CSV table of C-alpha atoms in Angstrom, one decimal:
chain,number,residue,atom,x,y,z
A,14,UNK,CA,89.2,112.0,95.1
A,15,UNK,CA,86.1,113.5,94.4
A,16,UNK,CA,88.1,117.1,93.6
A,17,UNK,CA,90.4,115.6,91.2
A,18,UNK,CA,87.3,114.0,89.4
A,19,UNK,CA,84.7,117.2,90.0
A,20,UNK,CA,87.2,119.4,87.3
A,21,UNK,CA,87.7,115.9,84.8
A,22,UNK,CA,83.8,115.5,85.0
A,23,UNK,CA,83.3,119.5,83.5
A,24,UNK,CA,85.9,118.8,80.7
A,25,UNK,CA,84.1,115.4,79.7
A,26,UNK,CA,80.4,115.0,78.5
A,27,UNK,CA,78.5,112.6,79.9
A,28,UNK,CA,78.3,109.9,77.4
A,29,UNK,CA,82.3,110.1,76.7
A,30,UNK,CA,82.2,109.9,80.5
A,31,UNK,CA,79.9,107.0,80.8
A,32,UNK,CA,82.1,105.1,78.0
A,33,UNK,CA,85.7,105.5,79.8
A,34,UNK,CA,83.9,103.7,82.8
A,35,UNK,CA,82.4,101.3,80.9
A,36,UNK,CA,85.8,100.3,79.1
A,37,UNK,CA,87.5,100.6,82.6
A,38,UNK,CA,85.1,98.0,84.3
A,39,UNK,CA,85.1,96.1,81.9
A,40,UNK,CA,89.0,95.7,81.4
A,41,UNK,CA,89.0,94.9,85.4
A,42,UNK,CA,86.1,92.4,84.8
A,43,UNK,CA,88.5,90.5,81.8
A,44,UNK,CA,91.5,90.8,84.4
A,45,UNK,CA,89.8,89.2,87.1
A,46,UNK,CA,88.3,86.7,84.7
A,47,UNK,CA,91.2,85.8,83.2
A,48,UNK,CA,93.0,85.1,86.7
A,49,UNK,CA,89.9,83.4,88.0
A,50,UNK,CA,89.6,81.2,84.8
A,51,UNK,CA,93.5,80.5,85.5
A,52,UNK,CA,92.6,79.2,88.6
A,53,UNK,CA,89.4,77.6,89.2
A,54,UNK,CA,89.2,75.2,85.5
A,55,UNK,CA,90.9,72.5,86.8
A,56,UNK,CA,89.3,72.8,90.4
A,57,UNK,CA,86.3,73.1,87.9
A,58,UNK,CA,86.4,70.3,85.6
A,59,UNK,CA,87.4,68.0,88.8
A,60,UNK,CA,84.5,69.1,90.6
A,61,UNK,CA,82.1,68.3,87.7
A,62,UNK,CA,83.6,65.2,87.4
A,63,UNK,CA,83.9,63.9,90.7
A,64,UNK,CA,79.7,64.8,90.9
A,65,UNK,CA,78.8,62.8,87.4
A,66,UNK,CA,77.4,59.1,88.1
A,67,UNK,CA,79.0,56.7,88.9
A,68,UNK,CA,80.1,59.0,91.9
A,69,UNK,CA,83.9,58.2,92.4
A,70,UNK,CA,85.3,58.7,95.7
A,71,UNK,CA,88.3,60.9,96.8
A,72,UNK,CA,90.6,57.2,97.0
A,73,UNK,CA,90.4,56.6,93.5
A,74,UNK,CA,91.1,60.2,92.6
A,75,UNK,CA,94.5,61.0,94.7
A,76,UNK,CA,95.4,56.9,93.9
A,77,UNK,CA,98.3,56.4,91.2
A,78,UNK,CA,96.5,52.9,89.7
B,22,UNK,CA,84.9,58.4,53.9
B,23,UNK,CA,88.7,59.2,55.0
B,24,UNK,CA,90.2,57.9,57.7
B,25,UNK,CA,88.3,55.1,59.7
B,26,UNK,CA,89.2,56.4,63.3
B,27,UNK,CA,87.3,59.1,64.9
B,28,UNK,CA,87.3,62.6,63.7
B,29,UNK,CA,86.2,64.3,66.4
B,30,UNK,CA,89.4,64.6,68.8
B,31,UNK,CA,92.3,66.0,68.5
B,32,UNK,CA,94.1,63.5,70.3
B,33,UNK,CA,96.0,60.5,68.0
B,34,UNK,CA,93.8,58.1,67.8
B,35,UNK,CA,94.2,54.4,68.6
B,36,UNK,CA,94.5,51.9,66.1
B,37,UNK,CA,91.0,50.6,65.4
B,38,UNK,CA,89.8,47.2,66.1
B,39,UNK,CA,89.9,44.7,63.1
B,40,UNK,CA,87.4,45.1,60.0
B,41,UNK,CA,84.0,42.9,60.2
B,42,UNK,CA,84.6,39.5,58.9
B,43,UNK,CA,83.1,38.5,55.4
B,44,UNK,CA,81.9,34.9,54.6
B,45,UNK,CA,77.9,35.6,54.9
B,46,UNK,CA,75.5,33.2,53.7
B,47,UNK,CA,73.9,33.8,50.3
B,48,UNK,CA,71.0,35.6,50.2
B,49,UNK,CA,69.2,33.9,47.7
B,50,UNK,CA,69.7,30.2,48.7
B,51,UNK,CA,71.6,27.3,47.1
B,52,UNK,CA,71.8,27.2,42.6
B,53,UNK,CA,73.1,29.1,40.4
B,54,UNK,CA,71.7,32.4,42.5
B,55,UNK,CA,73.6,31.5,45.3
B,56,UNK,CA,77.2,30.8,43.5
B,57,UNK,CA,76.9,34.1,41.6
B,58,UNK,CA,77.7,37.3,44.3
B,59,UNK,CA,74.7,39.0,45.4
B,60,UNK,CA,73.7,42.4,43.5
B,61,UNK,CA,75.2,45.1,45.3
B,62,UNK,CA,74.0,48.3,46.1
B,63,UNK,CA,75.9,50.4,44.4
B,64,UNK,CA,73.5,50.2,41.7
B,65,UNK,CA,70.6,51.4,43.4
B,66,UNK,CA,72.4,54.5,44.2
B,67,UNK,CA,73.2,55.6,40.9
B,68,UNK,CA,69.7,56.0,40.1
B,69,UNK,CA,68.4,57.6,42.9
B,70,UNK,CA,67.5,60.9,42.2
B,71,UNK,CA,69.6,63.4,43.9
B,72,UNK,CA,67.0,65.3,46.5
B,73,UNK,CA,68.0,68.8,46.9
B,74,UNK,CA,66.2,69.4,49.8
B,75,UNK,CA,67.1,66.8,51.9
B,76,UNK,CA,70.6,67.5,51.6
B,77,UNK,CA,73.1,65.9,54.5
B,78,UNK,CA,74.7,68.6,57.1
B,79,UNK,CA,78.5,69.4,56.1
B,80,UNK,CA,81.3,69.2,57.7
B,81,UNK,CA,82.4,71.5,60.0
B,82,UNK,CA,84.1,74.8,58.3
B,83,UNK,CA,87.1,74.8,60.0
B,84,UNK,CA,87.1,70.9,59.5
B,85,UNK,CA,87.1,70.3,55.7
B,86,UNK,CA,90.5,69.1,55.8
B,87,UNK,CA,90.6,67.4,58.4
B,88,UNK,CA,91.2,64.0,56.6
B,89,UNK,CA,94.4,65.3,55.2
B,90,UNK,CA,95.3,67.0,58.1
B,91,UNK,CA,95.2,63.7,60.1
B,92,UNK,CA,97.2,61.7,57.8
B,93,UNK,CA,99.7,64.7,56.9
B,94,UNK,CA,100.1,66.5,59.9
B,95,UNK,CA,100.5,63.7,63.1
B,96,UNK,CA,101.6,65.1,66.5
B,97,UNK,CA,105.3,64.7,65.7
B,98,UNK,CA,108.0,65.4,68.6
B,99,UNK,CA,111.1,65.2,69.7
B,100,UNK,CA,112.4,63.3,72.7
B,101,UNK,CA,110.8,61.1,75.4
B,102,UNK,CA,107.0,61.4,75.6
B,103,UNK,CA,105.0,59.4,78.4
B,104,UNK,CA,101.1,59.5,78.9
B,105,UNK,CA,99.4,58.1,81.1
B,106,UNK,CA,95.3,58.5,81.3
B,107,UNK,CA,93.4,57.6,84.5
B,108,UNK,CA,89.7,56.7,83.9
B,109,UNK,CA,88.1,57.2,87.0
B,110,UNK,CA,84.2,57.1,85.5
B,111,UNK,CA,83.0,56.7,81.9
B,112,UNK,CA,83.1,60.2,81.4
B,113,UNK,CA,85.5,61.7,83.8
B,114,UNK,CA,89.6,61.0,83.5
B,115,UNK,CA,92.5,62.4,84.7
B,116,UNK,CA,95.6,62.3,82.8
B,117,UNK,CA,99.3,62.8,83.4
B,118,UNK,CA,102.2,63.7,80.4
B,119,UNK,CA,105.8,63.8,80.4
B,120,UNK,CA,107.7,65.2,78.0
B,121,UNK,CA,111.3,65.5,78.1
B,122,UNK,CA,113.1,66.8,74.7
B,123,UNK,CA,114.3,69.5,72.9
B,124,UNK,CA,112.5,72.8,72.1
B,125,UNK,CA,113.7,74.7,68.8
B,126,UNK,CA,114.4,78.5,69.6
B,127,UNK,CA,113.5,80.6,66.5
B,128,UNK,CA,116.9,82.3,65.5
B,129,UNK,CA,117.8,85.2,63.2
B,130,UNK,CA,120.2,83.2,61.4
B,131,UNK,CA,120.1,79.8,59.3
B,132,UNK,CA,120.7,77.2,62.1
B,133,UNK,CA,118.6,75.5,64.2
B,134,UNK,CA,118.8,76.0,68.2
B,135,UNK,CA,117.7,73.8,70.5
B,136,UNK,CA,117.3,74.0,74.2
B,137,UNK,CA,116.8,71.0,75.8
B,138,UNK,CA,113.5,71.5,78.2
B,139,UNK,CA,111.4,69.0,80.0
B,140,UNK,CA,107.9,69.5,81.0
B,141,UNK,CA,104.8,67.6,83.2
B,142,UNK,CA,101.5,68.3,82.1
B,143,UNK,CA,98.5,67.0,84.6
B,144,UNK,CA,94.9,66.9,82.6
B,145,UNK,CA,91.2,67.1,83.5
B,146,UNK,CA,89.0,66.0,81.0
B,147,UNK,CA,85.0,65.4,81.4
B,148,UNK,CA,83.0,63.9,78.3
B,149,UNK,CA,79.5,64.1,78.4
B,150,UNK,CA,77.7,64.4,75.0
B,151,UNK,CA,75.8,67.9,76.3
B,152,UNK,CA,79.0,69.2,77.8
B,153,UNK,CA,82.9,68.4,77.2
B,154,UNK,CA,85.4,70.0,79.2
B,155,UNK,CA,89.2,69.9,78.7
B,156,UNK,CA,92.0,71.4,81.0
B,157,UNK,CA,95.5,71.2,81.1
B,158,UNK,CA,98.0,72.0,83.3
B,159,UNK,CA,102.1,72.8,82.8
B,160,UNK,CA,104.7,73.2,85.2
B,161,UNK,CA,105.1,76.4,83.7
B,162,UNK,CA,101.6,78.2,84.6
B,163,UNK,CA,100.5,77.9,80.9
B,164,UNK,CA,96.3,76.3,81.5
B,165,UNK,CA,95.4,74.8,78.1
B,166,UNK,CA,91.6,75.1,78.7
B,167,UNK,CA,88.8,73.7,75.9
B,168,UNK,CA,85.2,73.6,76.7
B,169,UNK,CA,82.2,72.8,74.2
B,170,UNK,CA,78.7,73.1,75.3
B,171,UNK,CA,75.2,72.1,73.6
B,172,UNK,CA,72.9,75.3,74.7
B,173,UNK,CA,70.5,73.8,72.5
B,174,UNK,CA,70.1,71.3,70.2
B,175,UNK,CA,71.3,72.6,67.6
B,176,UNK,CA,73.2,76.0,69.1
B,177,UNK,CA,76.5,74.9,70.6
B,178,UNK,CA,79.1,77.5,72.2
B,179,UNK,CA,82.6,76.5,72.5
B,180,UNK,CA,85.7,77.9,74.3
B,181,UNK,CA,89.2,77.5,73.7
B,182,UNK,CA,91.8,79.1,75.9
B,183,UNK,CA,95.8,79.4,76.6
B,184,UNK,CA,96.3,81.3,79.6
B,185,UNK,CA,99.7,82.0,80.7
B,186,UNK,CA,101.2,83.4,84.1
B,187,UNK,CA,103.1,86.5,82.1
B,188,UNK,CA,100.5,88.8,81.6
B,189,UNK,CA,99.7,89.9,77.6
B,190,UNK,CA,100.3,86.2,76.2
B,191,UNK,CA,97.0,84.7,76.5
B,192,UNK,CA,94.5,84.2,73.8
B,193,UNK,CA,91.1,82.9,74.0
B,194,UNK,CA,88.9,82.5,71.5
B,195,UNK,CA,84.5,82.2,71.9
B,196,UNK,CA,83.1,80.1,69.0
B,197,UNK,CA,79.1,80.2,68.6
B,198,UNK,CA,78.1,77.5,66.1
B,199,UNK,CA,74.4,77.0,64.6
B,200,UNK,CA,73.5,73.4,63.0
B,201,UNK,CA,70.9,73.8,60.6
B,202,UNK,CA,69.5,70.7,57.9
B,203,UNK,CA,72.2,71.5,55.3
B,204,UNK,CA,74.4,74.2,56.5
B,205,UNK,CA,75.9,75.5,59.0
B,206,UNK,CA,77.0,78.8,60.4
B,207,UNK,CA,79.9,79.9,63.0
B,208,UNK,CA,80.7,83.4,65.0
B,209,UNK,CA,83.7,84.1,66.6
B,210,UNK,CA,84.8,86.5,69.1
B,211,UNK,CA,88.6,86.1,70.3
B,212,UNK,CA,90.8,88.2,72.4
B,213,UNK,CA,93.0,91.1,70.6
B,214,UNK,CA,89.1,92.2,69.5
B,215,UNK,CA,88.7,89.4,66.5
B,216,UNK,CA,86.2,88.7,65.1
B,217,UNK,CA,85.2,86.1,62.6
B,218,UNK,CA,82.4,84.4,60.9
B,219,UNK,CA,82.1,81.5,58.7
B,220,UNK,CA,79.3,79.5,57.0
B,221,UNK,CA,79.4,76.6,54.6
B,222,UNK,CA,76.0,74.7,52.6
B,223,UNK,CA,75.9,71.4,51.2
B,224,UNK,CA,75.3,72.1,47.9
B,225,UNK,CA,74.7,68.2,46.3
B,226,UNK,CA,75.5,65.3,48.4
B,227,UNK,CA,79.1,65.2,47.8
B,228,UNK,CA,79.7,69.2,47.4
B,229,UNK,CA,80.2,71.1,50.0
B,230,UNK,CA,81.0,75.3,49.9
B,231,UNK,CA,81.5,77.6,52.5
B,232,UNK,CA,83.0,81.3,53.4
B,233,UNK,CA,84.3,82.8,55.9
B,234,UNK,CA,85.5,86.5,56.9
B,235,UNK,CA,87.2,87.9,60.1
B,236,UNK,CA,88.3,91.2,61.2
B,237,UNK,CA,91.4,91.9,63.7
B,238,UNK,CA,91.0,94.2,65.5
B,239,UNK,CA,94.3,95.3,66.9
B,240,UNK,CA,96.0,95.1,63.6
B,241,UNK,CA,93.0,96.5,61.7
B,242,UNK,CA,92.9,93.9,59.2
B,243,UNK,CA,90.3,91.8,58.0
B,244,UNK,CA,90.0,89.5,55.2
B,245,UNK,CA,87.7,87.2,53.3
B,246,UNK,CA,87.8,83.5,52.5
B,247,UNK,CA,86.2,80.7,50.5
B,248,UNK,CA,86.5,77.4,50.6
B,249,UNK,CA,84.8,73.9,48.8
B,250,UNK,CA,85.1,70.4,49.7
B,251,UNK,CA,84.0,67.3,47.4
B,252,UNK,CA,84.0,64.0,48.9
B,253,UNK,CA,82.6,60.7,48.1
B,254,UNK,CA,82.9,57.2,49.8
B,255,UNK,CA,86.1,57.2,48.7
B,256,UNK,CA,88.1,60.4,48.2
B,257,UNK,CA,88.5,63.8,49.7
B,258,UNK,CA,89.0,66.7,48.0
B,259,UNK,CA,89.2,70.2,49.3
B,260,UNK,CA,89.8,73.4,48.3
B,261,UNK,CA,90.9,76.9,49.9
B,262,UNK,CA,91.3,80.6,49.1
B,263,UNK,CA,92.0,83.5,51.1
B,264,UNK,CA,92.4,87.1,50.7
B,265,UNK,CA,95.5,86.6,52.8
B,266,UNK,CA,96.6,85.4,49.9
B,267,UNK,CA,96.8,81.6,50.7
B,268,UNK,CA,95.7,79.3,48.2
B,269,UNK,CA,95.8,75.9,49.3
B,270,UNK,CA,94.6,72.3,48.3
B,271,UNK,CA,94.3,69.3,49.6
B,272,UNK,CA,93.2,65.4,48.2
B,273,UNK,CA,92.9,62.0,50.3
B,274,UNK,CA,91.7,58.7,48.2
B,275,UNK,CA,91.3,55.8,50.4
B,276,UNK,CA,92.6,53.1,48.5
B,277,UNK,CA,91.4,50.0,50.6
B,278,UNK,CA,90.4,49.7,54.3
B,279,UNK,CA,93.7,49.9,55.6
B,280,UNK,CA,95.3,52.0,53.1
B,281,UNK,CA,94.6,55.5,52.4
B,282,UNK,CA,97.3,58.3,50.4
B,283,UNK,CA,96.5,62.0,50.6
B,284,UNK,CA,98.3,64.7,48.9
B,285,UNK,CA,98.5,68.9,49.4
B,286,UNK,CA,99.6,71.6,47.8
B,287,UNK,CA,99.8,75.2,49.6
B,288,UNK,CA,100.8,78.5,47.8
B,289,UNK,CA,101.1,81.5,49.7
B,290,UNK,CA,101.3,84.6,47.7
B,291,UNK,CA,102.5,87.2,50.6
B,292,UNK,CA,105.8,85.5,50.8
B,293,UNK,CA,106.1,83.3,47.5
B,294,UNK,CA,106.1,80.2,49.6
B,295,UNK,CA,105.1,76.8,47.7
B,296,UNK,CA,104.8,73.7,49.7
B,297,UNK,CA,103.4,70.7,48.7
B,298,UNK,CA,103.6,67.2,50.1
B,299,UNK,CA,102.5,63.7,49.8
B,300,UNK,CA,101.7,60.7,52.4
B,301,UNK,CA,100.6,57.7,53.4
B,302,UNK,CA,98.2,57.0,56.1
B,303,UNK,CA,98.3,52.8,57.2
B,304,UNK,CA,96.0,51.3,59.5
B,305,UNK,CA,96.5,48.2,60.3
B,306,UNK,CA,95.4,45.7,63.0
B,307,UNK,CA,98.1,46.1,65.7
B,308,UNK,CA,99.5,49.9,64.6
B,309,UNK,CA,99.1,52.6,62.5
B,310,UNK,CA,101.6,54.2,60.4
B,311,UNK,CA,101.8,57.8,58.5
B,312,UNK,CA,104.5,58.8,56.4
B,313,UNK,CA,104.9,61.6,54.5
B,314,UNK,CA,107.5,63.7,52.2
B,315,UNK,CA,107.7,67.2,51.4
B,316,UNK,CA,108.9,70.1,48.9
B,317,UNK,CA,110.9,71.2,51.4
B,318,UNK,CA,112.8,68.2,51.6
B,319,UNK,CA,111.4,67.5,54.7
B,320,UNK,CA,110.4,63.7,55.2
B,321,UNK,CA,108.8,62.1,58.4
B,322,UNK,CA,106.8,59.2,60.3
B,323,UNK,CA,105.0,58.8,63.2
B,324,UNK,CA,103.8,54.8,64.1
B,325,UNK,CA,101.8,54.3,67.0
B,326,UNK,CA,102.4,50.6,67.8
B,327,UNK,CA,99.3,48.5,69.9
B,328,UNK,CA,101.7,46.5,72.3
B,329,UNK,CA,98.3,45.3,74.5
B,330,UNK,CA,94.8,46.6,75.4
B,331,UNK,CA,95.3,50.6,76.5
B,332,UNK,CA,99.2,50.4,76.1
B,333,UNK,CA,100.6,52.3,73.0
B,334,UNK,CA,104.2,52.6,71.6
B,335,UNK,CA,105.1,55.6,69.7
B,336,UNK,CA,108.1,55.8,67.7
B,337,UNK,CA,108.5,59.4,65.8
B,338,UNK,CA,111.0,60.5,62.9
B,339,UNK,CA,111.2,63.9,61.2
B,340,UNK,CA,114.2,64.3,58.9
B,341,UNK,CA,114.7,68.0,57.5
B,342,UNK,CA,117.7,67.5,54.8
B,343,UNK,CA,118.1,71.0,53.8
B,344,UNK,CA,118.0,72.6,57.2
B,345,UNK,CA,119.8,69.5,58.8
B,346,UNK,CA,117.7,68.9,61.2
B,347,UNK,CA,117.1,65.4,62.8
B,348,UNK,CA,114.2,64.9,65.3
B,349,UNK,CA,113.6,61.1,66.7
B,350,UNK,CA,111.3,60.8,69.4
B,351,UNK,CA,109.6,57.5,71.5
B,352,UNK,CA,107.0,57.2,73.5
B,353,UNK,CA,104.8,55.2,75.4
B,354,UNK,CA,100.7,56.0,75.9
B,355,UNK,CA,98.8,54.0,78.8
B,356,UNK,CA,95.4,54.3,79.3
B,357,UNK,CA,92.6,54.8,77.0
């Protein structure tokens, strides 16, 4: 890996360099945030709820009435 | 000012309770001071001076209309609709919706498709005054997620979301909104690199005027927009232009408690579209009914019936002569 980027790394200057890794992580940080935001709001919301006062307890959350 | 029920969510809101009841004892005692009605104050507020720097904070930007929007534009739908909301604290519910209907199919061609679709949505919400959170769930992946958060008391950042399973469909938008004494400002950063900002100023106590201009990244467009509001204890009057070429007005006059009629008018030069429509907005004890007709020839209801406390039937008519298309939809809403 570090031969296929040695040759990319002469071509590029540094700061182009520095911004095609900034834009990469932070395209991976967006993907991972988007799939992580997917999953955990409602796990989220519950768990902020089910902490607020009056605690309620797991019964009256899984109950239908 | 507008309509009596609450503003603030987007939810249809629940008939109110009834209006205070009159009959108070005369001010000034028994003779001829207490059979003649007591001076109101009205008067007194005609010659108050008008202080320019104590000027009350406007109405959100994206808000202005929001009094014709409410009696114009209710959640109309098509089919059987069923929610149910679970309170399990003051601030924290769960709620469950069932929606089983039609879904028009945009088509290339003059007629309407439907395909008939069905869909359960399960709902989070938490309401604290700091911090309100909002999720909901479909069978079909798609997470509606809102959340609005007081970073200060006057800073407040709030987040609205679709996020889909199929990857490229989601939007999300970041909204960063300052409060100052007679203004207020709003930034924007939303997905497909957007980016907006809008501010608006009370200018006398009934005038409002604001602007606003975004910039789209992907498309490279951006554009520029102003906007004015005038209201009073008993009318609403907006008005909006864009350089998108949208031109589009809007009047509410709330012609007693129960009764209020709004009118709007939209012109959009881009593709020569007028519309303009008129409506009625009643709110009475046990329901609340909206009505409206259009340019289009378009003509619908919406009634949201009180049946008992936390039980609420909606019936739901939109008519489109032109296109010939009929939706009719009831519903039932339990829970708060």
């Amino acid at each position: 890996m570090e031969k296929g980027k040695a040759p990319a790394d002469a071509a590029e200057p540094a700061a182009a360099c520095a911004a095609r890794l900034a834009r990469e992580w932070s395209t991976w940080a967006m993907k991972n945030a988007k799939v992580v935001a997917h999953y955990g709001f409602i796990p989220l919301v519950i768990l902020v709820g089910m902490r607020s006062e009056p605690k309620p307890s797991l019964a009256q959350l899984l109950s239908p009435v | 000012m507008g309509s009596a029920a609450s503003a603030a969510s987007d939810a249809a809101p629940p008939p109110p309770s009834p209006a205070q009841p009159h009959g108070a004892a005369p001010p000034y005692g028994h003779g001829l001071a207490g059979i003649l009605p007591p001076k109101s104050d009205g008067d007194d507020k005609k010659e108050e001076k008008v202080d320019y720097l104590n000027l009350p904070c406007p109405v959100p930007y994206e808000e202005i209309q929001r009094e014709a929007l409410m009696s114009l534009k209710p959640e109309l739908f098509e089919g059987l609709r069923f929610d149910f909301t679970k309170m399990l604290t003051q601030k924290f519910a769960l709620s469950h919706s069932v929606l089983m209907g039609s879904l028009e199919v945009p088509s290339q061609s003059a007629d309407v498709i439907k395909v008939p679709t069905s869909q359960y949505e399960f709902g989070a919400n938490f309401l604290d005054p700091k911090l309100m959170l909002i999720g909901r769930l479909m069978t079909d992946g798609r997470l509606n997620a809102r959340v609005k958060c007081d970073l200060t008391e006057n800073l407040a950042l709030k987040i609205n979301a679709q996020l889909t399973s199929e990857p490229h469909y989601s939007q999300g938008m970041f909204n960063f909104d300052y409060k100052g004494t007679d203004y207020r400002a709003q930034f924007q950063i939303g997905n497909n690199a957007f980016y907006g900002a809008n501010y608006i100023q009370s200018v006398t106590p009934n005038l409002s005027m604001g602007t606003e201009i975004f910039w789209l990244g992907q498309q490279r467009k951006s554009g520029i927009g102003f906007n004015s509001r005038y209201n009073t204890d008993k009318m609403v009057g907006t008005l909006q232009v864009a350089s998108t070429g949208i031109v589009a007005l809007s009047y509410v006059q709330k012609v007693s408690e129960k009764v209020s009629l709004a009118t709007d008018f939209m012109y959009n030069h881009m593709s020569r579209d007028v519309t303009s429509s008129v409506g009625y907005d009643y709110i009475l004890r046990q329901c609340r009914l909206r009505g409206k007709i259009d340019s289009n020839g378009v003509v619908a209801a919406y009634l949201e019936e009180r049946l008992n406390m936390g039980v609420n039937f909606l019936l739901s008519a939109e008519i489109d002569h032109p296109k010939k298309n009929y939706k009719f939809g009831f519903g039932m809403t339990v829970g708060e």
